Short mmCIF file of C-alpha atoms in Angstrom, two decimals:
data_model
loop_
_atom_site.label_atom_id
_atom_site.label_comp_id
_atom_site.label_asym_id
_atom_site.label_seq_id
_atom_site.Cartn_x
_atom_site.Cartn_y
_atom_site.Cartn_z
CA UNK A 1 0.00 0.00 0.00
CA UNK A 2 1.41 3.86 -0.91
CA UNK A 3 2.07 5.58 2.22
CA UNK A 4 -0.23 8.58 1.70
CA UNK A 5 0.79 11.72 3.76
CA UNK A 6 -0.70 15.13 4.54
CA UNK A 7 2.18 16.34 2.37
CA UNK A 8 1.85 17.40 -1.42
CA UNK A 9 3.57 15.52 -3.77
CA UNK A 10 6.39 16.27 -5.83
CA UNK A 11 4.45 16.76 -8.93
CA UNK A 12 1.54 18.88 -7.18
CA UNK A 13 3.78 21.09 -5.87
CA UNK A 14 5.78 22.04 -8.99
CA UNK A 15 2.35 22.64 -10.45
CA UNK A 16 1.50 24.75 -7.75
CA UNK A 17 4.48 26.98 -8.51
CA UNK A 18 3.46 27.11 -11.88
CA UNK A 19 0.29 28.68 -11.35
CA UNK A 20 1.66 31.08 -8.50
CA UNK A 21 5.16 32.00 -10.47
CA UNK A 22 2.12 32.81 -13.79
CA UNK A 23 0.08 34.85 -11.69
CA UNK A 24 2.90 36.70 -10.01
CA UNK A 25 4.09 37.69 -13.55
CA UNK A 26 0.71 38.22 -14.93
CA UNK A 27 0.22 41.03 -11.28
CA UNK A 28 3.53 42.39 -12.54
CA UNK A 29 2.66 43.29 -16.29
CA UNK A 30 -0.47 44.12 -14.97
CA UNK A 31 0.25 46.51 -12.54
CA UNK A 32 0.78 50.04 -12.81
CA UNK A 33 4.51 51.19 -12.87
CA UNK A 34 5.67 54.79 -12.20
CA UNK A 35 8.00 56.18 -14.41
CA UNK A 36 9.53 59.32 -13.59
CA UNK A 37 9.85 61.50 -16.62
CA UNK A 38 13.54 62.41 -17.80
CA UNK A 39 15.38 65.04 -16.04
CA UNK A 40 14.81 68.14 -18.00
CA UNK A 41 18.47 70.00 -18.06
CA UNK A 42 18.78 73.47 -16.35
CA UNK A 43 18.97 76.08 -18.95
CA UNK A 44 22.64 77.74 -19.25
CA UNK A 45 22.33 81.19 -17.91
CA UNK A 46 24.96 83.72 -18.88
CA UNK A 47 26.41 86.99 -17.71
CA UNK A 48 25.88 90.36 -18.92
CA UNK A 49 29.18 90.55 -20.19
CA UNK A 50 28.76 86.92 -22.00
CA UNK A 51 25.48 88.20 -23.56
CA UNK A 52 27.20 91.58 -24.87
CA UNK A 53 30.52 89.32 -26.10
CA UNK A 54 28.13 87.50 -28.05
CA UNK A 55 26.19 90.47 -29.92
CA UNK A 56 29.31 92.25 -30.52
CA UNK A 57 29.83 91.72 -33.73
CA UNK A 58 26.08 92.89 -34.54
CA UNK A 59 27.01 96.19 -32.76
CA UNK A 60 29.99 96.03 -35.21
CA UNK A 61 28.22 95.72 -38.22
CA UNK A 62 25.21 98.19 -37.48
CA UNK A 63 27.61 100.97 -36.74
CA UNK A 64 29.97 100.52 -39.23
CA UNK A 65 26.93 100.44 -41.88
CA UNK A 66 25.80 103.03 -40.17
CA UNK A 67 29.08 105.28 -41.05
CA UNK A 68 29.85 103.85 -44.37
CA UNK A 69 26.06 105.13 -45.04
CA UNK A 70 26.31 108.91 -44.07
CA UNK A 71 26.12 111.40 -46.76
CA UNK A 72 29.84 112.72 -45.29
CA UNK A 73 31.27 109.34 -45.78
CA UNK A 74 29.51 108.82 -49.29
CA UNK A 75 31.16 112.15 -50.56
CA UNK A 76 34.63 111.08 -49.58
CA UNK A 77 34.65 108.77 -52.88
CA UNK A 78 32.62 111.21 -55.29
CA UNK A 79 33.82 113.05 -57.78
CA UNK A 80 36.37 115.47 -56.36
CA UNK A 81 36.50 114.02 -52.63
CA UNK A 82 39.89 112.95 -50.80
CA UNK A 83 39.41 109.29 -51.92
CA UNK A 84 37.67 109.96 -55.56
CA UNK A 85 41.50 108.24 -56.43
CA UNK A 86 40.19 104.58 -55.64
CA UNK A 87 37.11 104.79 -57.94
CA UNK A 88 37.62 102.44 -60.83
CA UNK A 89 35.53 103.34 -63.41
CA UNK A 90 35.66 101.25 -66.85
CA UNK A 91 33.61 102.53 -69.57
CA UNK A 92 31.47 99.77 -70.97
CA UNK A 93 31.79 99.54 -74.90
CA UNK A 94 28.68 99.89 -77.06
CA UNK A 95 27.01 100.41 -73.64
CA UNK A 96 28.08 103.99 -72.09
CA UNK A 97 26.78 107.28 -74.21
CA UNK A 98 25.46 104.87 -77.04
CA UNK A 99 22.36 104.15 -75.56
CA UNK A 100 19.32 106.65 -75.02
CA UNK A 101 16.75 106.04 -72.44
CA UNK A 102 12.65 106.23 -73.45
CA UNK A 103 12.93 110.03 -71.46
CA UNK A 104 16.07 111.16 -74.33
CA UNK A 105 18.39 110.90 -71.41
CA UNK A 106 22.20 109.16 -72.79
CA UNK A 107 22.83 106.34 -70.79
CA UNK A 108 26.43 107.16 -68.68
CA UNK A 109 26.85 103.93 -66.97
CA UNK A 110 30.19 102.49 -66.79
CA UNK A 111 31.62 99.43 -64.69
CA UNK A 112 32.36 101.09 -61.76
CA UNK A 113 34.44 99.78 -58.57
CA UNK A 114 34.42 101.57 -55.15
CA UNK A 115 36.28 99.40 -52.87
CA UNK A 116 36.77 101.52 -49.91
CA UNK A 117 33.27 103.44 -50.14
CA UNK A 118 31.01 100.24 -51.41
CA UNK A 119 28.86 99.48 -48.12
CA UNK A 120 30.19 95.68 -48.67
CA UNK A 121 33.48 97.35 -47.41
CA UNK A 122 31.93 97.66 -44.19
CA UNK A 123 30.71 94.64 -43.71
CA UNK A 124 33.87 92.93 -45.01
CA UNK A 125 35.88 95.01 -42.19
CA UNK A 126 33.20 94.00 -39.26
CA UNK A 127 33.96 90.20 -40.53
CA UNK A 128 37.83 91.39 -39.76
CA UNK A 129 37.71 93.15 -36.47
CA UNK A 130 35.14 90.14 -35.17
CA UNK A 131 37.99 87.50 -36.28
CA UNK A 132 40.46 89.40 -34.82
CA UNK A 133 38.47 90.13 -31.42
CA UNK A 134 37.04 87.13 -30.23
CA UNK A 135 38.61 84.20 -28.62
CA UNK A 136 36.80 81.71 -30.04
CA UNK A 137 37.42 82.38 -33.44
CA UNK A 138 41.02 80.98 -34.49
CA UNK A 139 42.32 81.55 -37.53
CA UNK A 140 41.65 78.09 -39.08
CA UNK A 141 37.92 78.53 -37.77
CA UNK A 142 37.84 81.40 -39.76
CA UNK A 143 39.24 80.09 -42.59
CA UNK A 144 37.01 77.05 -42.83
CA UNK A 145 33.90 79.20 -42.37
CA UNK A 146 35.14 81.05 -45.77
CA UNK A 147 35.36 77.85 -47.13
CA UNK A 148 32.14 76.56 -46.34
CA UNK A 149 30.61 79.80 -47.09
CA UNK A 150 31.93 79.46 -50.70
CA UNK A 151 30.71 76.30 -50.98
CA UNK A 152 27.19 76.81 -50.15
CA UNK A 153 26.44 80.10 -52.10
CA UNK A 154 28.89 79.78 -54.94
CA UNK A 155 25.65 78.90 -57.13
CA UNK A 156 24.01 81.75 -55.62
CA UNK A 157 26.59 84.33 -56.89
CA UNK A 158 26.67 82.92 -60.22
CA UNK A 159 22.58 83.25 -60.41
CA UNK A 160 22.64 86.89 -59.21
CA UNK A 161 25.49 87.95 -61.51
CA UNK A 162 23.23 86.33 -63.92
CA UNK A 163 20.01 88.09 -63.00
CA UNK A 164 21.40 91.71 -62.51
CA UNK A 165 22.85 90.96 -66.67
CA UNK A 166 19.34 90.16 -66.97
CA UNK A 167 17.97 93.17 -65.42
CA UNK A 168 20.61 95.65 -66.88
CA UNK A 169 19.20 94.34 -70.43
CA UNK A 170 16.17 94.78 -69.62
CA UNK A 171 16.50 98.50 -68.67
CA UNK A 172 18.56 99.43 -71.40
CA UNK A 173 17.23 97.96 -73.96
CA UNK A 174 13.91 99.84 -73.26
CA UNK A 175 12.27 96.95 -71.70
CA UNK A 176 11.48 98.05 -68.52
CA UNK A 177 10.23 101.52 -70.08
CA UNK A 178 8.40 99.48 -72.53
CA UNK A 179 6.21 97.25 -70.24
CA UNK A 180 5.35 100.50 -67.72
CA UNK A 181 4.45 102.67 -70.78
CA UNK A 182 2.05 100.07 -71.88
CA UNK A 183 0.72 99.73 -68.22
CA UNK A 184 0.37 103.51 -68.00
CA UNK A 185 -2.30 103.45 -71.25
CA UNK A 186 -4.68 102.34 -69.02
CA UNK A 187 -6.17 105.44 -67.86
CA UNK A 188 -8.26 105.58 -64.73
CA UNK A 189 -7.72 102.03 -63.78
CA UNK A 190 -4.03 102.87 -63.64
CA UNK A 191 -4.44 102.50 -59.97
CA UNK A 192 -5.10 98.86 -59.76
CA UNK A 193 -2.45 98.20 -62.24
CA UNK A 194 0.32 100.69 -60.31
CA UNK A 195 1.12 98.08 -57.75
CA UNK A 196 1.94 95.63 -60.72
CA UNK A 197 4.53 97.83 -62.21
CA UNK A 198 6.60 97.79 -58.56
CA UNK A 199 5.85 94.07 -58.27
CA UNK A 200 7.17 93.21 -61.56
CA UNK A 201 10.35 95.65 -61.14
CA UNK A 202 11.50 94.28 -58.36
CA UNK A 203 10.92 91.17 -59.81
CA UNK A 204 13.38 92.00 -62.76
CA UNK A 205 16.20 93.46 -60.24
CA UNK A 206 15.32 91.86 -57.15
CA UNK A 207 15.82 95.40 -55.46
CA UNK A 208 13.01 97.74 -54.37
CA UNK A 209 15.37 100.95 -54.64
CA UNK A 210 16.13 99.88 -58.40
CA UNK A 211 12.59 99.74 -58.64
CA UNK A 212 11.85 103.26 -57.46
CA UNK A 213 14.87 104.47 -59.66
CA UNK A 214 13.13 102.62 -62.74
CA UNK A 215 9.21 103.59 -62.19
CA UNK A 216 8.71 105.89 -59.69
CA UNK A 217 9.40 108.88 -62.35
CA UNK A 218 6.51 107.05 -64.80
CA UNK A 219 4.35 106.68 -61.68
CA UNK A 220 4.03 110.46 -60.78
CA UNK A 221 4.05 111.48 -64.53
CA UNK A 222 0.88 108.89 -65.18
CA UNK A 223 -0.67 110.47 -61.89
CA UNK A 224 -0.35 113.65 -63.28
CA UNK A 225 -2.02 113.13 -66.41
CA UNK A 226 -5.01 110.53 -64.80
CA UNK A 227 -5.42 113.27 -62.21
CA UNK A 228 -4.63 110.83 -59.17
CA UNK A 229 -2.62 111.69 -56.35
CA UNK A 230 1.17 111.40 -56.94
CA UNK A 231 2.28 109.97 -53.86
CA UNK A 232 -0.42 107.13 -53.63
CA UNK A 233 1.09 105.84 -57.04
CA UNK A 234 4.50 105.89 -56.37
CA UNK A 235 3.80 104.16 -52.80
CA UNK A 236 1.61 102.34 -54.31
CA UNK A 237 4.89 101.28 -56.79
CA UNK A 238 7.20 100.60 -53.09
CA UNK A 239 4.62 98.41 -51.84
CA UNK A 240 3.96 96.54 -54.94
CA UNK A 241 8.05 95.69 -54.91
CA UNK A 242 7.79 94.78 -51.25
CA UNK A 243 5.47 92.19 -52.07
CA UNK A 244 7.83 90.56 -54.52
CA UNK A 245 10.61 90.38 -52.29
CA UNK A 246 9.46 87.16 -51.44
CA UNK A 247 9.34 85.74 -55.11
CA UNK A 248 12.81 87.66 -56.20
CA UNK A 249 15.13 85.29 -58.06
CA UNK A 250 17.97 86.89 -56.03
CA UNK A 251 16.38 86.79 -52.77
CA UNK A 252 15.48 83.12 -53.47
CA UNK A 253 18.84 82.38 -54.02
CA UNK A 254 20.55 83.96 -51.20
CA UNK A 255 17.91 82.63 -48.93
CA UNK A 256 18.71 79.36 -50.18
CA UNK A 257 22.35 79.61 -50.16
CA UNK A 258 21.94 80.56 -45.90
CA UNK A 259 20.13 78.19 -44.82
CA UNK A 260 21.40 74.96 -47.31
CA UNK A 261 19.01 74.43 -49.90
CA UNK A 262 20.80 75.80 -53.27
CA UNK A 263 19.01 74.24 -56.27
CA UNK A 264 15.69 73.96 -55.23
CA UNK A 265 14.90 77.47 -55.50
CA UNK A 266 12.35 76.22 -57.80
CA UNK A 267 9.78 74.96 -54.77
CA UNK A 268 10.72 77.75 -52.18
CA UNK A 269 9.23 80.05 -55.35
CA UNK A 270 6.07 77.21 -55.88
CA UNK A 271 5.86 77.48 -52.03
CA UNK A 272 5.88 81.64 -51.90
CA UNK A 273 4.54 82.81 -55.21
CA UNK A 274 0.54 82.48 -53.95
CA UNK A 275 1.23 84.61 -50.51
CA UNK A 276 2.82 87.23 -52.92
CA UNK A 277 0.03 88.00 -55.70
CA UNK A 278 -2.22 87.13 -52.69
CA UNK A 279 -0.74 90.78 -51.50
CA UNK A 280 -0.62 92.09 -54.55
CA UNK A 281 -4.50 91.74 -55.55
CA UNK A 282 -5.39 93.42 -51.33
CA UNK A 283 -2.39 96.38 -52.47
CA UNK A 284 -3.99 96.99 -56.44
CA UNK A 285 -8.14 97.04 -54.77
CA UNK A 286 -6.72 99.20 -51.83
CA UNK A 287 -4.89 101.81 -54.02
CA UNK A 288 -7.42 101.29 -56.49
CA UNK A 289 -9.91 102.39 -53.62
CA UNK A 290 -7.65 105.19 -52.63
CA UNK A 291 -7.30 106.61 -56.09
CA UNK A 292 -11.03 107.35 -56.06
CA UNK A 293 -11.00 108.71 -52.23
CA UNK A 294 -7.69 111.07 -52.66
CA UNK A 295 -8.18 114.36 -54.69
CA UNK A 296 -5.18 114.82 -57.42
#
């Protein structure tokens, strides 16, 4: 006969520890576990002085632009001033005095190279004094941020030498005259069409003061004869330019070249072409409007 005793068996008890070792586990991937979130780092916190190191070579910049900007320190390189002898100025053939503008005004321009008075002087000597200022920039970190500079906006300087030939054709070859005379024939709705002419003039030079230089003279002329407020039209023509900053070929490209993506200038115009004749139809209705409010 099998001794039976109040003692499980072998068997019985591994089963037992079966189910109690399952259910443990089972209570432990069912149970709820805190989990403290990840330290979140202690922001750095700087000086004063740090703060004003850092900016320094902004201050650098703005007042040097500042000076280099001055009607005293423009005259220095005109005609006549105490450094008119670093002007190169290189007549440009079948260009300068063979050309006559819509207005019977001889075209004068010639290649011309300021290098102490050009405003990229400035900046170029800011770039210098930072280098030579600050701690942190050694002389093979500044040479490898010219390099890398070069290589990310080489295709840049290429497209904008490329558009300003473009734009220089354009104005003297009676182009630019050509498309705002047109625009000017159409009488009292000149107005909603004023903004256009900016728009498309900056456009063409990607500046808005090239624009002004180029239009502004047709826009109070066409006021005159519509019997519309001057000013109106030729703010109308500043703001019409603004709004195709954004869509500029060189501004594209520059923007581009900053921030890594040369060669798809194409989509960053897809992407910003709607926001800009999106301002251009509110700034053509609101001059438009203004045109009929404003007296002459």
């Amino acid at each position: 006969a099998r001794e039976v005793s109040g003692r499980p068996s072998r068997g019985g008890a591994a089963r037992d520890a079966g189910r109690s070792g399952g259910s443990a586990a089972t209570a432990t991937l069912t149970a709820p576990v805190d989990v403290a979130p990840p330290a979140v780092p202690a922001p750095d916190r700087h000086t004063a002085r740090q703060v004003l190191a850092a900016w320094s070579p902004f201050y650098v910049l703005t007042v040097l632009v500042f000076v280099w900007s001055t009607p005293a320190f423009k005259a220095l390189s005109a005609p006549g001033g105490p450094l008119a002898w670093a002007v190169v100025t290189v007549p440009m053939p079948g260009v300068t005095g063979q050309i006559t503008t819509a207005g019977g005004v001889v075209v004068a321009n010639a290649w011309s190279w300021t290098p102490i008075g050009a405003t990229g002087t400035a900046i170029l000597l800011a770039v210098v004094i930072t280098a030579l200022t600050s701690r942190a920039l050694t002389r093979a970190v500044v040479l490898e941020q010219l390099r890398g500079t070069w290589r990310d906006l080489w295709k840049a300087l290429v497209l904008i030498a490329a558009i300003l030939v473009l734009a220089q054709i354009a104005n003297l070859s009676g182009g630019s005259a050509g498309i705002g005379g047109a625009l000017a024939g159409a009488g009292a709705w000149f107005p909603l069409l004023a903004p256009v002419i900016g728009w498309v003039g900056v456009f063409l030079t990607g500046s808005v003061v090239n624009n002004n230089t180029l239009f502004a003279q047709l826009q109070a002329t066409t006021a005159g004869r519509i019997g519309v407020d001057a000013t109106l039209l030729v703010a109308a023509n500043t703001a019409g330019g603004a709004a195709a900053k954004v869509i500029s070929p060189q501004s594209i490209a520059i923007a581009a070249g900053a921030v890594g993506l040369t060669g798809r200038e194409s989509e960053i115009l897809r992407a910003s072409i709607g926001y800009s004749l999106g301002i251009l139809v509110v700034l053509s209705l609101w001059t438009f409007g203004l045109s009929q409010l404003l007296p002459g």
